[in-house]
Coordinates of C-alpha atoms in Angstrom, one line a residue:
X1 CA -52.3 75.1 45.6
X2 CA -53.0 77.5 48.5
X3 CA -55.6 77.0 51.2
X4 CA -57.7 74.6 49.2
X5 CA -56.7 71.7 51.4
X6 CA -58.9 73.1 54.1
X7 CA -62.0 72.6 52.0
X8 CA -63.8 69.2 52.4
X9 CA -66.3 67.7 50.2
X10 CA -69.3 65.8 51.6
X11 CA -67.6 62.5 50.9
X12 CA -64.4 63.6 52.7
X13 CA -66.4 64.7 55.7
X14 CA -68.2 61.3 55.8
X15 CA -64.9 59.5 55.5
X16 CA -63.2 61.5 58.3
X17 CA -66.1 61.2 60.6
X18 CA -66.4 57.5 60.0
X19 CA -62.7 56.9 60.5
X20 CA -62.6 59.0 63.7
X21 CA -65.7 57.5 65.2
X22 CA -64.7 53.9 64.5
X23 CA -61.1 54.4 65.7
X24 CA -62.4 56.2 68.8
X25 CA -64.6 53.2 69.7
X26 CA -61.7 50.7 69.1
X27 CA -59.2 53.0 70.8
X28 CA -61.2 53.5 74.0
X29 CA -62.6 50.0 74.2
X30 CA -61.7 48.4 77.5
X31 CA -58.9 51.0 78.0
X32 CA -58.7 50.5 81.7
X33 CA -60.4 50.6 85.0
X34 CA -62.1 53.8 86.2
X35 CA -62.3 52.7 89.8
X36 CA -59.0 52.7 91.7
X37 CA -57.8 54.3 95.0
X38 CA -57.6 58.1 95.0
X39 CA -56.4 58.9 98.5
X40 CA -53.0 57.9 99.9
X41 CA -50.7 58.0 102.9
X42 CA -47.2 59.4 102.4
X43 CA -44.8 57.7 104.8
X44 CA -41.7 59.9 104.4
X45 CA -38.8 60.1 106.9
X46 CA -40.2 60.9 110.3
X47 CA -43.8 59.9 109.4
X48 CA -45.3 57.0 111.4
X49 CA -45.6 53.7 109.7
X50 CA -49.1 52.4 108.9
X51 CA -50.3 50.1 111.8
X52 CA -53.4 47.9 111.9
X53 CA -55.1 45.7 114.5
X54 CA -56.9 42.5 113.3
X55 CA -59.1 40.0 115.1
X56 CA -57.8 37.0 113.2
X57 CA -54.4 35.9 111.7
X58 CA -53.7 37.6 108.4
X59 CA -52.2 35.3 105.8
X60 CA -51.8 37.8 103.0
X61 CA -52.0 41.5 102.2
X62 CA -53.2 43.3 99.0
X63 CA -51.8 46.8 98.5
X64 CA -51.5 49.5 95.9
X65 CA -48.4 51.7 95.8
X66 CA -49.2 55.2 94.7
X67 CA -45.8 56.5 93.5
X68 CA -42.3 55.2 93.6
X69 CA -39.5 56.1 96.0
X70 CA -36.2 57.6 94.9
X71 CA -35.0 54.3 93.6
X72 CA -37.8 54.5 90.9
X73 CA -39.3 51.4 92.5
X74 CA -41.2 50.7 95.8
X75 CA -39.5 49.2 98.9
X76 CA -41.9 47.8 101.5
X77 CA -41.3 46.0 104.8
X78 CA -44.2 44.4 106.7
X79 CA -43.9 43.5 110.3
X80 CA -46.2 41.4 112.5
X81 CA -46.8 41.2 116.2
X82 CA -48.9 39.4 118.8
X83 CA -49.0 42.3 121.3
X84 CA -48.2 45.4 119.3
X85 CA -44.9 45.8 121.1
X86 CA -42.6 43.0 119.8
X87 CA -42.3 42.8 116.1
X88 CA -40.9 40.4 113.6
X89 CA -40.7 40.4 109.8
X90 CA -43.7 39.1 107.9
X91 CA -42.6 40.3 104.4
X92 CA -39.9 42.3 102.7
X93 CA -39.9 43.3 99.0
X94 CA -36.1 42.7 98.9
X95 CA -36.8 39.0 99.6
X96 CA -39.4 38.8 96.8
X97 CA -37.6 37.7 93.6
X98 CA -40.8 37.0 91.6
X99 CA -41.1 40.6 90.4
X100 CA -40.2 44.2 91.1
X101 CA -42.5 46.4 93.1
X102 CA -43.6 49.7 91.4
X103 CA -46.3 52.3 91.5
X104 CA -49.9 52.0 90.5
X105 CA -49.9 48.2 90.4
X106 CA -52.0 45.9 92.7
X107 CA -49.9 43.4 94.7
X108 CA -51.0 40.5 96.8
X109 CA -48.2 39.3 99.1
X110 CA -48.1 36.3 101.5
X111 CA -47.4 37.1 105.1
X112 CA -45.2 35.1 107.4
X113 CA -47.5 35.2 110.4
X114 CA -48.7 32.8 113.1
X115 CA -52.1 32.1 114.6
X116 CA -51.5 34.7 117.4
X117 CA -50.7 37.6 115.0
X118 CA -53.0 40.5 115.6
X119 CA -51.0 43.5 114.6
X120 CA -49.5 44.5 111.3
X121 CA -47.1 47.3 110.6
X122 CA -46.4 48.5 107.0
X123 CA -43.3 50.7 106.6
X124 CA -40.8 51.9 104.1
X125 CA -37.4 50.3 103.8
X126 CA -34.7 52.0 105.8
X127 CA -32.9 52.7 102.5
X128 CA -35.9 54.3 100.9
X129 CA -36.8 58.0 101.2
X130 CA -40.6 57.2 101.5
X131 CA -43.4 54.8 101.0
X132 CA -46.7 56.1 99.5
X133 CA -49.6 53.7 99.5
X134 CA -53.3 54.2 98.5
X135 CA -55.1 51.2 99.9
X136 CA -54.5 47.9 101.8
X137 CA -56.6 44.9 102.6
X138 CA -55.9 41.7 104.6
X139 CA -57.0 38.1 104.0
X140 CA -57.0 34.9 105.9
X141 CA -55.6 31.6 104.5
X142 CA -58.9 30.8 102.8
X143 CA -58.9 34.1 100.9
X144 CA -61.6 35.7 103.1
X145 CA -61.2 39.4 103.7
X146 CA -60.5 40.4 107.3
X147 CA -61.7 43.5 109.1
X148 CA -58.9 45.8 110.2
X149 CA -58.7 48.7 112.6
X150 CA -56.3 51.6 111.8
X151 CA -54.1 52.6 114.7
X152 CA -53.2 56.0 113.4
X153 CA -54.6 58.7 111.2
X154 CA -52.4 57.8 108.2
X155 CA -53.5 54.1 108.4
X156 CA -57.1 55.2 108.2
X157 CA -56.5 56.6 104.7
X158 CA -55.4 53.1 103.6
X159 CA -58.8 51.6 104.5
X160 CA -61.1 54.3 103.2
X161 CA -61.8 52.9 99.7
X162 CA -62.5 49.2 100.3
X163 CA -64.5 48.8 97.1
X164 CA -61.4 49.4 95.0
X165 CA -59.3 46.5 96.4
X166 CA -58.1 43.9 93.9
X167 CA -56.3 40.7 94.8
X168 CA -54.8 40.3 91.3
X169 CA -53.4 42.8 88.9
X170 CA -54.0 43.0 85.2
X171 CA -53.6 45.5 82.4
X172 CA -57.0 47.0 83.2
X173 CA -56.6 47.7 86.9
X174 CA -52.9 48.3 87.1
X175 CA -50.0 50.0 85.3
X176 CA -47.9 47.9 82.9
X177 CA -44.5 48.4 81.4
X178 CA -43.3 52.0 81.8
X179 CA -46.7 53.2 83.1
X180 CA -45.3 52.8 86.6
X181 CA -43.2 55.9 86.0
X182 CA -45.0 58.5 83.9
X183 CA -48.4 58.7 85.5
X184 CA -46.8 58.5 88.9
X185 CA -44.5 61.5 88.3
X186 CA -47.5 63.3 86.8
X187 CA -49.4 62.7 90.1
X188 CA -46.3 63.8 92.1
X189 CA -46.2 67.1 90.2
X190 CA -49.9 67.7 90.7
X191 CA -49.6 67.1 94.5
X192 CA -46.2 68.7 95.1
X193 CA -44.5 65.4 96.1
X194 CA -40.9 64.9 95.3
X195 CA -40.6 63.4 91.8
X196 CA -39.0 59.9 91.8
X197 CA -38.5 59.6 88.0
X198 CA -38.0 62.5 85.6
X199 CA -35.8 61.3 82.7
X200 CA -37.7 63.4 80.2
X201 CA -38.9 67.1 80.1
X202 CA -42.3 67.7 81.8
X203 CA -44.7 68.4 79.0
X204 CA -45.9 64.9 78.4
X205 CA -46.5 64.3 82.2
X206 CA -48.5 67.4 82.4
X207 CA -50.8 66.2 79.6
X208 CA -51.1 62.8 81.4
X209 CA -52.1 64.8 84.5
X210 CA -55.0 66.4 82.5
X211 CA -56.4 62.9 81.9
X212 CA -56.2 62.1 85.6
X213 CA -57.9 65.4 86.4
X214 CA -60.8 64.4 84.2
X215 CA -61.2 60.7 85.0
X216 CA -59.3 60.1 88.2
X217 CA -55.9 58.6 89.0
X218 CA -56.9 55.4 87.3
X219 CA -55.7 53.4 84.3
X220 CA -58.4 54.9 82.2
X221 CA -57.5 58.4 83.4
X222 CA -53.7 58.1 82.7
X223 CA -54.3 56.5 79.3
X224 CA -57.2 58.8 78.1
X225 CA -55.1 61.6 76.6
X226 CA -52.9 59.2 74.7
X227 CA -55.9 57.7 72.9
X228 CA -57.2 61.2 72.2
X229 CA -53.9 62.3 70.7
X230 CA -53.9 59.0 68.6
X231 CA -57.3 59.9 67.3
X232 CA -56.2 63.5 66.6
X233 CA -53.4 62.2 64.4
X234 CA -55.9 60.9 61.9
X235 CA -57.5 64.2 60.7
X236 CA -54.1 65.8 61.1
X237 CA -52.4 63.4 58.7
X238 CA -55.4 63.7 56.3
X239 CA -55.1 67.5 56.0
X240 CA -51.3 67.2 55.8
X241 CA -51.6 64.5 53.1
X242 CA -54.1 66.5 51.2
X243 CA -51.8 69.5 51.1
X244 CA -48.9 67.3 50.0
X245 CA -50.7 65.2 47.4
X246 CA -53.4 67.7 46.3
X247 CA -55.8 64.7 46.3
X248 CA -58.2 63.2 48.9
X249 CA -57.5 59.7 47.6
X250 CA -53.8 59.6 48.6
X251 CA -54.4 61.5 51.8
X252 CA -57.2 59.1 52.6
X253 CA -54.9 56.1 52.0
X254 CA -52.2 57.6 54.4
X255 CA -54.9 58.1 57.0
X256 CA -56.2 54.6 56.8
X257 CA -52.7 53.2 56.9
X258 CA -52.0 55.1 60.2
X259 CA -55.4 54.0 61.6
X260 CA -54.6 50.4 60.9
X261 CA -50.9 50.5 62.1
X262 CA -50.1 48.1 64.9
X263 CA -47.7 50.4 66.7
X264 CA -50.0 53.4 66.5
X265 CA -52.8 51.4 68.1
X266 CA -50.7 49.9 70.9
X267 CA -48.6 52.9 71.7
X268 CA -51.6 55.3 72.0
X269 CA -53.3 53.0 74.5
X270 CA -50.4 53.0 77.0
X271 CA -49.7 55.7 79.6
X272 CA -46.4 56.9 78.3
X273 CA -45.2 59.9 76.4
X274 CA -44.8 58.7 72.8
X275 CA -48.3 59.5 71.5
X276 CA -47.9 63.2 72.4
X277 CA -44.4 63.3 70.9
X278 CA -45.6 61.8 67.6
X279 CA -48.6 64.2 67.3
X280 CA -46.5 67.2 68.0
X281 CA -43.9 66.2 65.4
X282 CA -46.5 65.5 62.8
X283 CA -48.2 68.9 63.6
X284 CA -44.9 70.9 63.4
X285 CA -44.2 69.4 59.9
X286 CA -47.8 69.9 58.8
X287 CA -47.9 73.5 59.8
X288 CA -44.5 74.3 58.3
X289 CA -45.8 72.8 55.0
X290 CA -49.0 74.8 55.2
X291 CA -46.8 77.9 55.7
X292 CA -44.8 76.9 52.6
X293 CA -47.8 76.6 50.3
X294 CA -49.9 79.4 51.6
X295 CA -50.1 82.6 49.6
X296 CA -51.8 84.7 52.4
X297 CA -49.2 86.6 54.3
X298 CA -51.2 86.5 57.6
X299 CA -51.8 82.8 57.2
X300 CA -48.1 82.2 56.6
X301 CA -47.2 83.9 59.9
X302 CA -49.9 82.0 61.8
X303 CA -48.7 78.6 60.4
X304 CA -45.1 79.5 61.1
X305 CA -46.0 80.3 64.7
X306 CA -48.1 77.1 65.1
X307 CA -45.2 75.1 63.8
X308 CA -42.9 76.7 66.4
X309 CA -45.4 76.0 69.2
X310 CA -45.6 72.3 68.3
X311 CA -41.8 72.2 68.1
X312 CA -41.6 73.5 71.6
X313 CA -44.2 71.0 72.8
X314 CA -42.3 68.1 71.0
X315 CA -39.0 68.9 72.6
X316 CA -40.7 69.5 75.9
X317 CA -42.0 66.0 75.7
X318 CA -38.8 64.2 74.7
X319 CA -35.5 65.4 73.6
X320 CA -35.8 63.3 70.5
X321 CA -38.1 66.0 69.2
X322 CA -34.8 67.9 68.5
X323 CA -34.1 65.4 65.7
X324 CA -37.4 66.3 64.0
X325 CA -36.6 70.0 64.6
X326 CA -33.4 69.7 62.6
X327 CA -35.4 68.4 59.7
X328 CA -37.7 71.4 60.0
X329 CA -34.6 73.7 59.8
X330 CA -33.4 71.9 56.7
X331 CA -36.8 72.4 55.0
X332 CA -37.2 76.1 56.0
X333 CA -33.7 77.1 54.9
X334 CA -34.0 75.1 51.6
X335 CA -37.2 77.0 50.8
X336 CA -35.7 80.3 52.0
X337 CA -32.5 80.1 49.9
X338 CA -34.5 79.0 46.9
X339 CA -36.8 81.9 47.1
X340 CA -34.0 84.4 47.9
X341 CA -32.1 83.2 44.8
X342 CA -35.0 82.9 42.3
X343 CA -37.7 85.3 43.7
X344 CA -38.2 88.9 42.7
X345 CA -37.4 91.8 45.0
X346 CA -40.9 91.7 46.6
X347 CA -40.6 88.0 47.4
X348 CA -37.1 88.5 48.8
X349 CA -38.2 91.3 51.0
X350 CA -41.2 89.2 52.3
X351 CA -38.9 86.2 53.0
X352 CA -36.4 88.3 54.9
X353 CA -39.2 89.6 57.1
X354 CA -40.5 86.1 57.7
X355 CA -37.0 85.0 58.6
X356 CA -37.0 87.4 61.6
X357 CA -40.4 86.1 62.6
X358 CA -38.9 82.6 62.3
X359 CA -36.4 83.4 65.0
X360 CA -39.3 84.2 67.3
X361 CA -41.4 81.2 66.2
X362 CA -38.6 78.6 66.4
X363 CA -36.3 80.0 69.2
X364 CA -38.2 82.3 71.5
X365 CA -41.5 80.4 71.5
X366 CA -40.1 76.8 72.0
X367 CA -37.6 78.0 74.7
X368 CA -40.5 79.8 76.5
X369 CA -42.8 76.7 76.3
X370 CA -40.0 74.4 77.4
X371 CA -39.0 76.7 80.4
X372 CA -42.6 77.4 81.6
X373 CA -43.4 73.6 81.6
X374 CA -41.0 73.3 84.5
X375 CA -43.1 75.4 86.9
X376 CA -45.0 72.4 88.4
X377 CA -41.8 70.3 88.6
X378 CA -39.9 73.1 90.3
X379 CA -42.7 73.4 92.8
X380 CA -41.9 69.9 94.1
X381 CA -38.4 71.1 95.1
X382 CA -39.1 74.1 97.3
X383 CA -35.6 74.4 98.8
X384 CA -34.2 75.3 95.3
X385 CA -34.7 78.2 93.0
X386 CA -36.5 77.7 89.7
X387 CA -33.4 78.0 87.5
X388 CA -31.4 75.9 89.8
X389 CA -34.0 73.2 89.3
X390 CA -34.3 73.8 85.6
X391 CA -30.6 73.6 84.7
X392 CA -30.0 70.9 87.2
X393 CA -32.6 68.7 85.5
X394 CA -31.0 69.3 82.1
X395 CA -27.7 67.9 83.5
X396 CA -29.5 65.0 85.1
X397 CA -31.3 64.1 81.9
X398 CA -28.1 64.3 79.8
X399 CA -26.3 62.1 82.4
X400 CA -29.2 59.6 82.3
X401 CA -29.4 59.3 78.5
X402 CA -25.6 59.1 78.0
X403 CA -24.7 57.1 81.2
X404 CA -24.5 53.5 82.1
X405 CA -28.2 53.3 83.3
X406 CA -29.3 53.3 79.7
X407 CA -26.8 50.6 78.7
X408 CA -28.3 47.7 80.7
X409 CA -29.0 45.4 77.7
X410 CA -32.7 45.1 78.3
X411 CA -34.1 41.8 76.9
X412 CA -36.6 43.7 74.7
X413 CA -34.1 46.4 73.5
X414 CA -33.4 46.4 69.8
X415 CA -31.1 47.9 67.2
X416 CA -32.4 50.5 64.7
X417 CA -32.1 48.1 61.7
X418 CA -34.5 45.7 63.3
X419 CA -37.2 48.4 63.5
X420 CA -37.4 48.6 59.7
X421 CA -39.5 45.4 59.5
X422 CA -40.5 45.2 63.2
X423 CA -38.2 42.2 63.7
X424 CA -38.1 42.6 67.5
X425 CA -41.2 43.7 69.3
X426 CA -41.4 45.0 72.8
X427 CA -43.4 42.9 75.2
X428 CA -45.6 45.1 77.4
X429 CA -47.7 42.6 79.3
X430 CA -48.1 38.9 79.8
X431 CA -50.8 37.1 81.7
X432 CA -50.6 33.4 82.2
X433 CA -53.9 32.6 83.9
X434 CA -56.8 32.2 83.7
X435 CA -56.2 32.8 80.0
X436 CA -52.8 33.4 78.3
X437 CA -52.6 37.0 77.1
X438 CA -49.7 38.6 75.2
X439 CA -49.6 42.3 74.6
X440 CA -46.7 43.8 72.7
X441 CA -45.7 46.7 70.5
X442 CA -44.9 45.7 67.0
X443 CA -45.5 46.8 63.4
X444 CA -46.8 45.5 60.1
X445 CA -43.7 44.5 58.2
X446 CA -45.5 44.8 54.9
X447 CA -46.6 48.4 55.4
X448 CA -43.3 49.4 57.1
X449 CA -41.2 47.8 54.4
X450 CA -43.1 49.4 51.5
X451 CA -43.1 52.6 53.6
X452 CA -39.4 52.7 53.9
X453 CA -39.0 52.3 50.2
X454 CA -41.7 54.9 49.7
X455 CA -39.9 57.5 51.9
X456 CA -36.6 56.9 50.1
X457 CA -38.4 57.2 46.7
X458 CA -40.2 60.4 47.9
X459 CA -36.9 62.0 48.8
X460 CA -35.1 61.1 45.6
X461 CA -38.1 61.8 43.4
X462 CA -38.8 65.0 45.2
X463 CA -35.2 66.3 44.7
X464 CA -35.1 65.1 41.1
X465 CA -38.5 66.6 40.2
X466 CA -38.2 69.5 42.7
X467 CA -41.4 68.4 44.4
X468 CA -41.5 69.9 47.9
X469 CA -44.0 67.1 49.0
X470 CA -41.5 64.4 48.4
X471 CA -38.7 66.3 50.1
X472 CA -40.9 67.0 53.1
X473 CA -41.7 63.3 53.5
X474 CA -38.1 62.2 53.1
X475 CA -36.6 64.8 55.4
X476 CA -39.3 64.2 58.0
X477 CA -38.4 60.5 58.1
X478 CA -34.6 60.5 57.7
X479 CA -33.9 63.5 59.9
X480 CA -35.4 61.4 62.7
X481 CA -34.0 58.1 61.7
X482 CA -30.4 58.9 61.0
X483 CA -29.5 60.0 64.6
X484 CA -30.6 56.7 65.9
X485 CA -27.9 55.0 63.8
X486 CA -25.2 56.5 66.1
X487 CA -26.9 56.1 69.5
X488 CA -25.3 53.4 71.6
X489 CA -27.7 53.3 74.5
X490 CA -30.5 50.7 74.8
X491 CA -33.1 51.5 72.2
X492 CA -36.6 50.0 71.7
X493 CA -39.0 49.6 68.8
X494 CA -41.3 52.4 70.2
X495 CA -38.5 54.9 69.4
X496 CA -39.4 54.3 65.8
X497 CA -43.0 55.6 66.4
X498 CA -42.3 59.2 65.4
X499 CA -41.3 58.1 62.0
X500 CA -44.4 56.0 61.4
X501 CA -46.7 58.8 60.0
X502 CA -44.0 59.6 57.5
X503 CA -43.8 56.0 56.4
X504 CA -47.6 56.1 55.7
X505 CA -47.1 59.3 53.7
X506 CA -44.3 57.7 51.9
X507 CA -46.5 54.8 50.9
X508 CA -49.1 57.2 49.6
X509 CA -46.5 59.2 47.7
X510 CA -45.2 56.0 46.1
X511 CA -48.7 54.9 45.1
X512 CA -49.4 58.2 43.5
X513 CA -46.3 58.3 41.2
X514 CA -45.8 54.6 40.4
X515 CA -47.5 52.8 37.6
X516 CA -48.3 55.9 35.5
X517 CA -48.2 54.2 32.0
X518 CA -51.6 53.2 30.6
X519 CA -50.5 49.6 30.6
X520 CA -49.5 49.6 34.3
X521 CA -52.5 51.6 35.6
X522 CA -54.9 48.7 35.9
X523 CA -52.2 46.7 37.7
X524 CA -51.5 49.6 40.0
X525 CA -55.2 49.8 41.0
X526 CA -55.3 46.1 41.7
X527 CA -52.0 46.3 43.7
X528 CA -53.3 49.2 45.9
X529 CA -56.6 47.4 46.5
X530 CA -54.8 44.2 47.5
X531 CA -52.3 46.1 49.7
X532 CA -55.1 47.9 51.6
X533 CA -57.0 44.6 52.0
X534 CA -53.9 42.9 53.4
X535 CA -53.4 45.9 55.7
X536 CA -56.9 45.6 57.2
X537 CA -56.7 41.8 57.3
X538 CA -53.4 42.0 59.1
X539 CA -54.7 44.4 61.7
X540 CA -57.7 42.1 62.4
X541 CA -55.3 39.1 62.8
X542 CA -52.9 41.1 65.0
X543 CA -55.6 42.7 67.2
X544 CA -55.5 40.1 70.0
X545 CA -51.8 40.7 70.7
X546 CA -51.7 44.5 70.1
X547 CA -54.8 44.9 72.2
X548 CA -54.3 42.2 74.8
X549 CA -56.8 39.4 74.5
X550 CA -56.3 35.7 74.9
X551 CA -54.2 34.0 72.2
X552 CA -51.9 31.1 72.1
X553 CA -48.2 31.8 71.6
X554 CA -48.1 29.4 68.6
X555 CA -50.8 31.5 67.0
X556 CA -48.8 34.7 67.6
X557 CA -45.8 33.2 66.0
X558 CA -47.9 32.0 63.0
X559 CA -49.3 35.5 62.6
X560 CA -45.9 37.1 62.6
X561 CA -44.7 34.7 59.9
X562 CA -47.8 35.3 57.9
X563 CA -47.2 39.1 58.0
X564 CA -43.6 38.5 56.8
X565 CA -45.0 36.4 53.9
X566 CA -47.4 39.3 53.0
X567 CA -44.4 41.7 53.1
X568 CA -42.4 39.5 50.8
X569 CA -45.3 38.9 48.3
X570 CA -46.3 42.6 48.2
X571 CA -42.7 43.8 48.0
X572 CA -42.0 41.4 45.1
X573 CA -45.2 42.5 43.4
X574 CA -44.2 46.1 43.8
X575 CA -40.9 45.6 42.1
X576 CA -42.6 43.7 39.2
X577 CA -45.1 46.5 38.8
X578 CA -42.5 49.2 38.8
X579 CA -40.3 47.2 36.4
X580 CA -43.4 46.7 34.1
X581 CA -44.0 50.5 34.3
X582 CA -40.4 51.3 33.5
X583 CA -40.4 48.9 30.6
X584 CA -43.3 50.6 29.0
X585 CA -41.9 54.0 29.6
X586 CA -38.7 53.1 27.9
X587 CA -40.6 51.4 25.1
X588 CA -42.6 54.6 24.6
X589 CA -39.5 56.7 24.5
X590 CA -38.0 54.4 21.8
X591 CA -41.1 54.5 19.8
X592 CA -41.2 58.3 20.0
X593 CA -37.5 58.5 19.0
X594 CA -38.1 56.2 16.1
X595 CA -41.1 58.2 15.0
X596 CA -39.1 61.4 15.1
X597 CA -36.4 59.7 13.1
X598 CA -38.9 58.6 10.4
X599 CA -40.4 62.1 10.3
X600 CA -37.0 63.5 9.8
X601 CA -36.3 61.1 6.9
X602 CA -39.6 62.1 5.3
X603 CA -38.7 65.8 5.5

């Protein structure tokens, strides 16, 4: 098998186009608002507060923070006055215990004013380094919008996009979960503002910034690239699977399983970094395997270089990309040592030359990508040199990920062993009225459970049979999973996302090699058909709470219990099928041995 995995039949093209188009529609459907404030006023130290004059008493204020302050949240103090000289407090976010205040979310706060109030001052807290707002609006006690006059130039910027004002926030017009951090820091790097939150390397934020360049600093803009990368994973895993399995059937199954995966759908529709990380990890493994199976020397060098590029991008998105890179090293040196021991002189000479290029591809290239990605971030700290910023940030990230700030026992945090069957989801969004909406990241326990068995089977079977495909799948999964067993910080289900494509490949590998006896093959086909039907049905059932549409909590719980039943039924059926297959294999061996014995007696 060389470059034949590139070639697509007409049926394969139709399949891929259909999957990509359908997933694109579902992925981009109602992704987020495209009309949100674009201008802002930065109230840093020494900058005047925003002041407004009104003709009537304001009872509430709607506002949209653009970015966070150095606390990673937003601190706001609102003062009111009858004469513009004597001020008293009308609102303070420190006194609001209903929720935290963070960037890119619409807030509607009540104001403690009286009938003579005509002036409002919006300022940062004394403890904050800044307050950056995009838009404000005032309302009377009946909810009617009030006309306001800005009293300085900065205040005028907060009244220049009145059509964007919202009095309620939801997942479409505002950030949710960690979206208050990553898009905000992408905006800060674009505009040269000091970055409030930078707990990961810059690559992912730079990609989010591309989406905002294309579609504005809106929920649609800062989620666009994640969906695009989620779509791109589908043809990537198809070609990777086709190279691994030498069959469009099994690669097609892996592709469909990823397309119908709960976590893949939810996590590629939120403005965070994980979609980029997963794509880069899948790509670096795919291109390393393409390098391994290629017989063309130029192609081998190109694939090796591409694998190195995606390695740099993965590590530049999140340090957890290093776990996957360790797996790459294991695979590369396994193949290198095997070829150096068993290959002829020409093969050994070629592999030695490739090993020097490997140093370039997997050391020089990733380090260069990682370092260059810091140029925009360093530009936000003009009083420090580039390398001072660069090395200082490595220390800051290490301190964050190993320090007390990541050991806060978040209510949605979970241990690694709960990920295996998606036992503890991460709630991303909850809306109580007018309709109850739950949106959370979870997985299909049936697919994930069989996938775990499949990856373990692939690794053992690959080593036993010396199948590189099985070894690649197993190493790709376990090299990323094992480090999480020893991590003590708060962890979440979405940390499992980079392993999901390898679970899908593990399922396909298991399906390919199980049930090979003539007696088991009909049952194998029936099992695979039922498994895929349950997968699609489960996705349809789960769609309301992985997308975010109205559903009662009792229904959510019922669905989760139903998925566990599917997992138990299909897991049990798999064991029966494999046992049935083993029984007939052993029976065949006994019959062959008996036949040989009888033939010997006849001789």
